[in-house]
JSON list of C-alpha atoms and ligand atoms in Angstrom, two decimals:
[
{"chain": "A", "resi": 1, "resn": "UNK", "atom": "CA", "xyz": [-119.25, -54.33, 15.04]},
{"chain": "A", "resi": 2, "resn": "UNK", "atom": "CA", "xyz": [-121.22, -56.57, 17.32]},
{"chain": "A", "resi": 3, "resn": "UNK", "atom": "CA", "xyz": [-120.86, -60.28, 16.84]},
{"chain": "A", "resi": 4, "resn": "UNK", "atom": "CA", "xyz": [-124.01, -62.41, 17.02]},
{"chain": "A", "resi": 5, "resn": "UNK", "atom": "CA", "xyz": [-124.88, -63.22, 20.63]},
{"chain": "A", "resi": 6, "resn": "UNK", "atom": "CA", "xyz": [-123.54, -66.50, 21.92]},
{"chain": "A", "resi": 7, "resn": "UNK", "atom": "CA", "xyz": [-126.44, -68.38, 23.49]},
{"chain": "A", "resi": 8, "resn": "UNK", "atom": "CA", "xyz": [-124.18, -69.89, 26.09]},
{"chain": "A", "resi": 9, "resn": "UNK", "atom": "CA", "xyz": [-123.69, -66.45, 27.58]},
{"chain": "A", "resi": 10, "resn": "UNK", "atom": "CA", "xyz": [-127.29, -65.25, 27.34]},
{"chain": "A", "resi": 11, "resn": "UNK", "atom": "CA", "xyz": [-129.23, -65.46, 30.56]},
{"chain": "A", "resi": 12, "resn": "UNK", "atom": "CA", "xyz": [-132.89, -66.39, 30.22]},
{"chain": "A", "resi": 13, "resn": "UNK", "atom": "CA", "xyz": [-133.96, -66.54, 33.85]},
{"chain": "A", "resi": 14, "resn": "UNK", "atom": "CA", "xyz": [-132.42, -66.30, 37.28]},
{"chain": "A", "resi": 15, "resn": "UNK", "atom": "CA", "xyz": [-134.00, -68.20, 40.17]},
{"chain": "A", "resi": 16, "resn": "UNK", "atom": "CA", "xyz": [-132.94, -67.21, 43.61]},
{"chain": "A", "resi": 17, "resn": "UNK", "atom": "CA", "xyz": [-135.77, -67.69, 46.13]},
{"chain": "A", "resi": 18, "resn": "UNK", "atom": "CA", "xyz": [-135.33, -65.75, 49.34]},
{"chain": "A", "resi": 19, "resn": "UNK", "atom": "CA", "xyz": [-133.44, -67.79, 51.88]},
{"chain": "A", "resi": 20, "resn": "UNK", "atom": "CA", "xyz": [-132.08, -70.18, 49.26]},
{"chain": "A", "resi": 21, "resn": "UNK", "atom": "CA", "xyz": [-128.43, -71.10, 49.40]},
{"chain": "A", "resi": 22, "resn": "UNK", "atom": "CA", "xyz": [-128.21, -71.77, 45.68]},
{"chain": "A", "resi": 23, "resn": "UNK", "atom": "CA", "xyz": [-129.09, -69.62, 42.70]},
{"chain": "A", "resi": 24, "resn": "UNK", "atom": "CA", "xyz": [-130.05, -71.20, 39.40]},
{"chain": "A", "resi": 25, "resn": "UNK", "atom": "CA", "xyz": [-129.67, -69.62, 36.01]},
{"chain": "A", "resi": 26, "resn": "UNK", "atom": "CA", "xyz": [-131.35, -70.78, 32.80]},
{"chain": "A", "resi": 27, "resn": "UNK", "atom": "CA", "xyz": [-129.03, -70.12, 29.89]},
{"chain": "A", "resi": 28, "resn": "UNK", "atom": "CA", "xyz": [-130.32, -69.52, 26.39]},
{"chain": "A", "resi": 29, "resn": "UNK", "atom": "CA", "xyz": [-128.65, -72.69, 25.08]},
{"chain": "A", "resi": 30, "resn": "UNK", "atom": "CA", "xyz": [-130.79, -74.75, 27.47]},
{"chain": "A", "resi": 31, "resn": "UNK", "atom": "CA", "xyz": [-128.11, -75.24, 30.10]},
{"chain": "A", "resi": 32, "resn": "UNK", "atom": "CA", "xyz": [-129.26, -75.04, 33.74]},
{"chain": "A", "resi": 33, "resn": "UNK", "atom": "CA", "xyz": [-126.60, -73.32, 35.78]},
{"chain": "A", "resi": 34, "resn": "UNK", "atom": "CA", "xyz": [-126.23, -74.12, 39.46]},
{"chain": "A", "resi": 35, "resn": "UNK", "atom": "CA", "xyz": [-124.52, -71.62, 41.76]},
{"chain": "A", "resi": 36, "resn": "UNK", "atom": "CA", "xyz": [-124.11, -72.29, 45.45]},
{"chain": "A", "resi": 37, "resn": "UNK", "atom": "CA", "xyz": [-123.85, -68.94, 47.20]},
{"chain": "A", "resi": 38, "resn": "UNK", "atom": "CA", "xyz": [-120.56, -69.86, 48.83]},
{"chain": "A", "resi": 39, "resn": "UNK", "atom": "CA", "xyz": [-119.11, -70.08, 45.34]},
{"chain": "A", "resi": 40, "resn": "UNK", "atom": "CA", "xyz": [-120.77, -66.91, 44.08]},
{"chain": "A", "resi": 41, "resn": "UNK", "atom": "CA", "xyz": [-119.62, -64.89, 47.07]},
{"chain": "A", "resi": 42, "resn": "UNK", "atom": "CA", "xyz": [-116.21, -66.51, 47.13]},
{"chain": "A", "resi": 43, "resn": "UNK", "atom": "CA", "xyz": [-115.59, -65.58, 43.54]},
{"chain": "A", "resi": 44, "resn": "UNK", "atom": "CA", "xyz": [-117.06, -62.08, 43.80]},
{"chain": "A", "resi": 45, "resn": "UNK", "atom": "CA", "xyz": [-115.35, -60.34, 40.90]},
{"chain": "A", "resi": 46, "resn": "UNK", "atom": "CA", "xyz": [-115.20, -56.86, 42.43]},
{"chain": "A", "resi": 47, "resn": "UNK", "atom": "CA", "xyz": [-111.84, -55.20, 42.98]},
{"chain": "A", "resi": 48, "resn": "UNK", "atom": "CA", "xyz": [-112.41, -55.20, 46.73]},
{"chain": "A", "resi": 49, "resn": "UNK", "atom": "CA", "xyz": [-112.54, -59.00, 46.82]},
{"chain": "A", "resi": 50, "resn": "UNK", "atom": "CA", "xyz": [-110.15, -59.77, 44.00]},
{"chain": "A", "resi": 51, "resn": "UNK", "atom": "CA", "xyz": [-107.61, -56.98, 44.21]},
{"chain": "A", "resi": 52, "resn": "UNK", "atom": "CA", "xyz": [-105.85, -56.12, 41.01]},
{"chain": "A", "resi": 53, "resn": "UNK", "atom": "CA", "xyz": [-103.81, -59.22, 40.40]},
{"chain": "A", "resi": 54, "resn": "UNK", "atom": "CA", "xyz": [-104.32, -61.16, 37.22]},
{"chain": "A", "resi": 55, "resn": "UNK", "atom": "CA", "xyz": [-105.84, -64.30, 38.73]},
{"chain": "A", "resi": 56, "resn": "UNK", "atom": "CA", "xyz": [-109.22, -64.88, 40.34]},
{"chain": "A", "resi": 57, "resn": "UNK", "atom": "CA", "xyz": [-109.09, -66.06, 43.94]},
{"chain": "A", "resi": 58, "resn": "UNK", "atom": "CA", "xyz": [-111.62, -67.87, 46.03]},
{"chain": "A", "resi": 59, "resn": "UNK", "atom": "CA", "xyz": [-112.30, -65.87, 49.20]},
{"chain": "A", "resi": 60, "resn": "UNK", "atom": "CA", "xyz": [-113.82, -67.58, 52.23]},
{"chain": "A", "resi": 61, "resn": "UNK", "atom": "CA", "xyz": [-117.05, -66.02, 53.46]},
{"chain": "A", "resi": 62, "resn": "UNK", "atom": "CA", "xyz": [-119.41, -66.40, 56.41]},
{"chain": "A", "resi": 63, "resn": "UNK", "atom": "CA", "xyz": [-123.04, -67.60, 56.28]},
{"chain": "A", "resi": 64, "resn": "UNK", "atom": "CA", "xyz": [-124.31, -64.01, 56.51]},
{"chain": "A", "resi": 65, "resn": "UNK", "atom": "CA", "xyz": [-122.10, -62.99, 53.64]},
{"chain": "A", "resi": 66, "resn": "UNK", "atom": "CA", "xyz": [-123.59, -65.78, 51.55]},
{"chain": "A", "resi": 67, "resn": "UNK", "atom": "CA", "xyz": [-127.15, -64.57, 51.97]},
{"chain": "A", "resi": 68, "resn": "UNK", "atom": "CA", "xyz": [-128.41, -62.94, 48.85]},
{"chain": "A", "resi": 69, "resn": "UNK", "atom": "CA", "xyz": [-130.40, -59.77, 49.44]},
{"chain": "A", "resi": 70, "resn": "UNK", "atom": "CA", "xyz": [-131.14, -58.76, 45.88]},
{"chain": "A", "resi": 71, "resn": "UNK", "atom": "CA", "xyz": [-130.00, -59.21, 42.33]},
{"chain": "A", "resi": 72, "resn": "UNK", "atom": "CA", "xyz": [-130.22, -57.03, 39.32]},
{"chain": "A", "resi": 73, "resn": "UNK", "atom": "CA", "xyz": [-129.71, -57.76, 35.65]},
{"chain": "A", "resi": 74, "resn": "UNK", "atom": "CA", "xyz": [-127.28, -55.23, 34.25]},
{"chain": "A", "resi": 75, "resn": "UNK", "atom": "CA", "xyz": [-127.63, -54.49, 30.56]},
{"chain": "A", "resi": 76, "resn": "UNK", "atom": "CA", "xyz": [-127.55, -57.71, 28.65]},
{"chain": "A", "resi": 77, "resn": "UNK", "atom": "CA", "xyz": [-124.29, -59.04, 29.92]},
{"chain": "A", "resi": 78, "resn": "UNK", "atom": "CA", "xyz": [-124.13, -59.27, 33.70]},
{"chain": "A", "resi": 79, "resn": "UNK", "atom": "CA", "xyz": [-125.89, -59.74, 37.02]},
{"chain": "A", "resi": 80, "resn": "UNK", "atom": "CA", "xyz": [-125.16, -57.60, 40.01]},
{"chain": "A", "resi": 81, "resn": "UNK", "atom": "CA", "xyz": [-125.52, -59.42, 43.32]},
{"chain": "A", "resi": 82, "resn": "UNK", "atom": "CA", "xyz": [-126.37, -57.58, 46.50]},
{"chain": "A", "resi": 83, "resn": "UNK", "atom": "CA", "xyz": [-125.44, -59.54, 49.61]},
{"chain": "A", "resi": 84, "resn": "UNK", "atom": "CA", "xyz": [-127.04, -59.36, 53.02]},
{"chain": "A", "resi": 85, "resn": "UNK", "atom": "CA", "xyz": [-123.96, -57.86, 54.65]},
{"chain": "A", "resi": 86, "resn": "UNK", "atom": "CA", "xyz": [-124.21, -54.84, 52.37]},
{"chain": "A", "resi": 87, "resn": "UNK", "atom": "CA", "xyz": [-121.65, -55.95, 49.81]},
{"chain": "A", "resi": 88, "resn": "UNK", "atom": "CA", "xyz": [-122.93, -55.28, 46.31]},
{"chain": "A", "resi": 89, "resn": "UNK", "atom": "CA", "xyz": [-120.15, -54.15, 44.06]},
{"chain": "A", "resi": 90, "resn": "UNK", "atom": "CA", "xyz": [-119.69, -57.48, 42.30]},
{"chain": "A", "resi": 91, "resn": "UNK", "atom": "CA", "xyz": [-120.76, -57.40, 38.67]},
{"chain": "A", "resi": 92, "resn": "UNK", "atom": "CA", "xyz": [-120.93, -60.99, 37.45]},
{"chain": "A", "resi": 93, "resn": "UNK", "atom": "CA", "xyz": [-120.59, -61.01, 33.69]},
{"chain": "A", "resi": 94, "resn": "UNK", "atom": "CA", "xyz": [-122.51, -63.85, 32.03]},
{"chain": "A", "resi": 95, "resn": "UNK", "atom": "CA", "xyz": [-119.29, -65.24, 30.65]},
{"chain": "A", "resi": 96, "resn": "UNK", "atom": "CA", "xyz": [-117.84, -65.29, 34.13]},
{"chain": "A", "resi": 97, "resn": "UNK", "atom": "CA", "xyz": [-120.95, -66.93, 35.58]},
{"chain": "A", "resi": 98, "resn": "UNK", "atom": "CA", "xyz": [-120.93, -69.56, 32.91]},
{"chain": "A", "resi": 99, "resn": "UNK", "atom": "CA", "xyz": [-117.36, -70.47, 33.84]},
{"chain": "A", "resi": 100, "resn": "UNK", "atom": "CA", "xyz": [-118.40, -70.66, 37.52]},
{"chain": "A", "resi": 101, "resn": "UNK", "atom": "CA", "xyz": [-121.23, -73.14, 36.93]},
{"chain": "A", "resi": 102, "resn": "UNK", "atom": "CA", "xyz": [-121.27, -75.90, 39.53]},
{"chain": "A", "resi": 103, "resn": "UNK", "atom": "CA", "xyz": [-123.74, -78.30, 37.94]},
{"chain": "A", "resi": 104, "resn": "UNK", "atom": "CA", "xyz": [-122.71, -81.92, 37.74]},
{"chain": "A", "resi": 105, "resn": "UNK", "atom": "CA", "xyz": [-121.82, -81.51, 34.09]},
{"chain": "A", "resi": 106, "resn": "UNK", "atom": "CA", "xyz": [-119.55, -78.50, 34.48]},
{"chain": "A", "resi": 107, "resn": "UNK", "atom": "CA", "xyz": [-118.19, -78.94, 37.97]},
{"chain": "A", "resi": 108, "resn": "UNK", "atom": "CA", "xyz": [-114.43, -79.07, 37.91]},
{"chain": "A", "resi": 109, "resn": "UNK", "atom": "CA", "xyz": [-112.56, -80.92, 40.65]},
{"chain": "A", "resi": 110, "resn": "UNK", "atom": "CA", "xyz": [-111.74, -77.57, 42.20]},
{"chain": "A", "resi": 111, "resn": "UNK", "atom": "CA", "xyz": [-112.30, -75.32, 44.03]},
{"chain": "A", "resi": 112, "resn": "UNK", "atom": "CA", "xyz": [-111.22, -77.03, 47.20]},
{"chain": "A", "resi": 113, "resn": "UNK", "atom": "CA", "xyz": [-110.57, -74.26, 49.65]},
{"chain": "A", "resi": 114, "resn": "UNK", "atom": "CA", "xyz": [-109.06, -74.77, 53.05]},
{"chain": "A", "resi": 115, "resn": "UNK", "atom": "CA", "xyz": [-110.23, -72.61, 55.92]},
{"chain": "A", "resi": 116, "resn": "UNK", "atom": "CA", "xyz": [-109.28, -69.02, 55.31]},
{"chain": "A", "resi": 117, "resn": "UNK", "atom": "CA", "xyz": [-107.11, -69.99, 52.43]},
{"chain": "A", "resi": 118, "resn": "UNK", "atom": "CA", "xyz": [-107.29, -68.25, 49.09]},
{"chain": "A", "resi": 119, "resn": "UNK", "atom": "CA", "xyz": [-107.25, -70.57, 46.10]},
{"chain": "A", "resi": 120, "resn": "UNK", "atom": "CA", "xyz": [-106.24, -69.18, 42.77]},
{"chain": "A", "resi": 121, "resn": "UNK", "atom": "CA", "xyz": [-108.43, -69.95, 39.81]},
{"chain": "A", "resi": 122, "resn": "UNK", "atom": "CA", "xyz": [-106.51, -68.89, 36.75]},
{"chain": "A", "resi": 123, "resn": "UNK", "atom": "CA", "xyz": [-109.12, -70.33, 34.33]},
{"chain": "A", "resi": 124, "resn": "UNK", "atom": "CA", "xyz": [-111.73, -67.73, 35.18]},
{"chain": "A", "resi": 125, "resn": "UNK", "atom": "CA", "xyz": [-111.87, -64.71, 32.92]},
{"chain": "A", "resi": 126, "resn": "UNK", "atom": "CA", "xyz": [-111.26, -61.32, 34.49]},
{"chain": "A", "resi": 127, "resn": "UNK", "atom": "CA", "xyz": [-114.29, -59.05, 34.25]},
{"chain": "B", "resi": 201, "resn": "ZN", "atom": "ZN1", "xyz": [-116.69, -58.29, 46.13]},
{"chain": "B", "resi": 202, "resn": "ZN", "atom": "ZN1", "xyz": [-123.26, -76.27, 34.23]}
]
């Protein structure tokens, strides 16, 4: 049985102008999500970036890797991001994106990633 949709995890609109370095998402509860591409790419949830361990890691990426080529809404639960370097296997579930929000209100003190260093982010849900 399906539970009633949680408005916090319903995406109303995604704004990602070509050449932008930040993507914005309007959530159905009125929240405006802010997603710098370094964060989106760094937390790409695909198995290639995250491996199969239980925790989500932040992976350093280059400027080219942070250029968004295309995005696609998948079903009613996720956004697939296609990056300029050809990487496009990351399926970002709304719940995951909501946890990644970098707006002033949500922004946690982390992630603080050193150069080439992977930072574990155990609070993020696996998708
Ligand atoms: Zn990936
Ligand atoms: Zn936020």
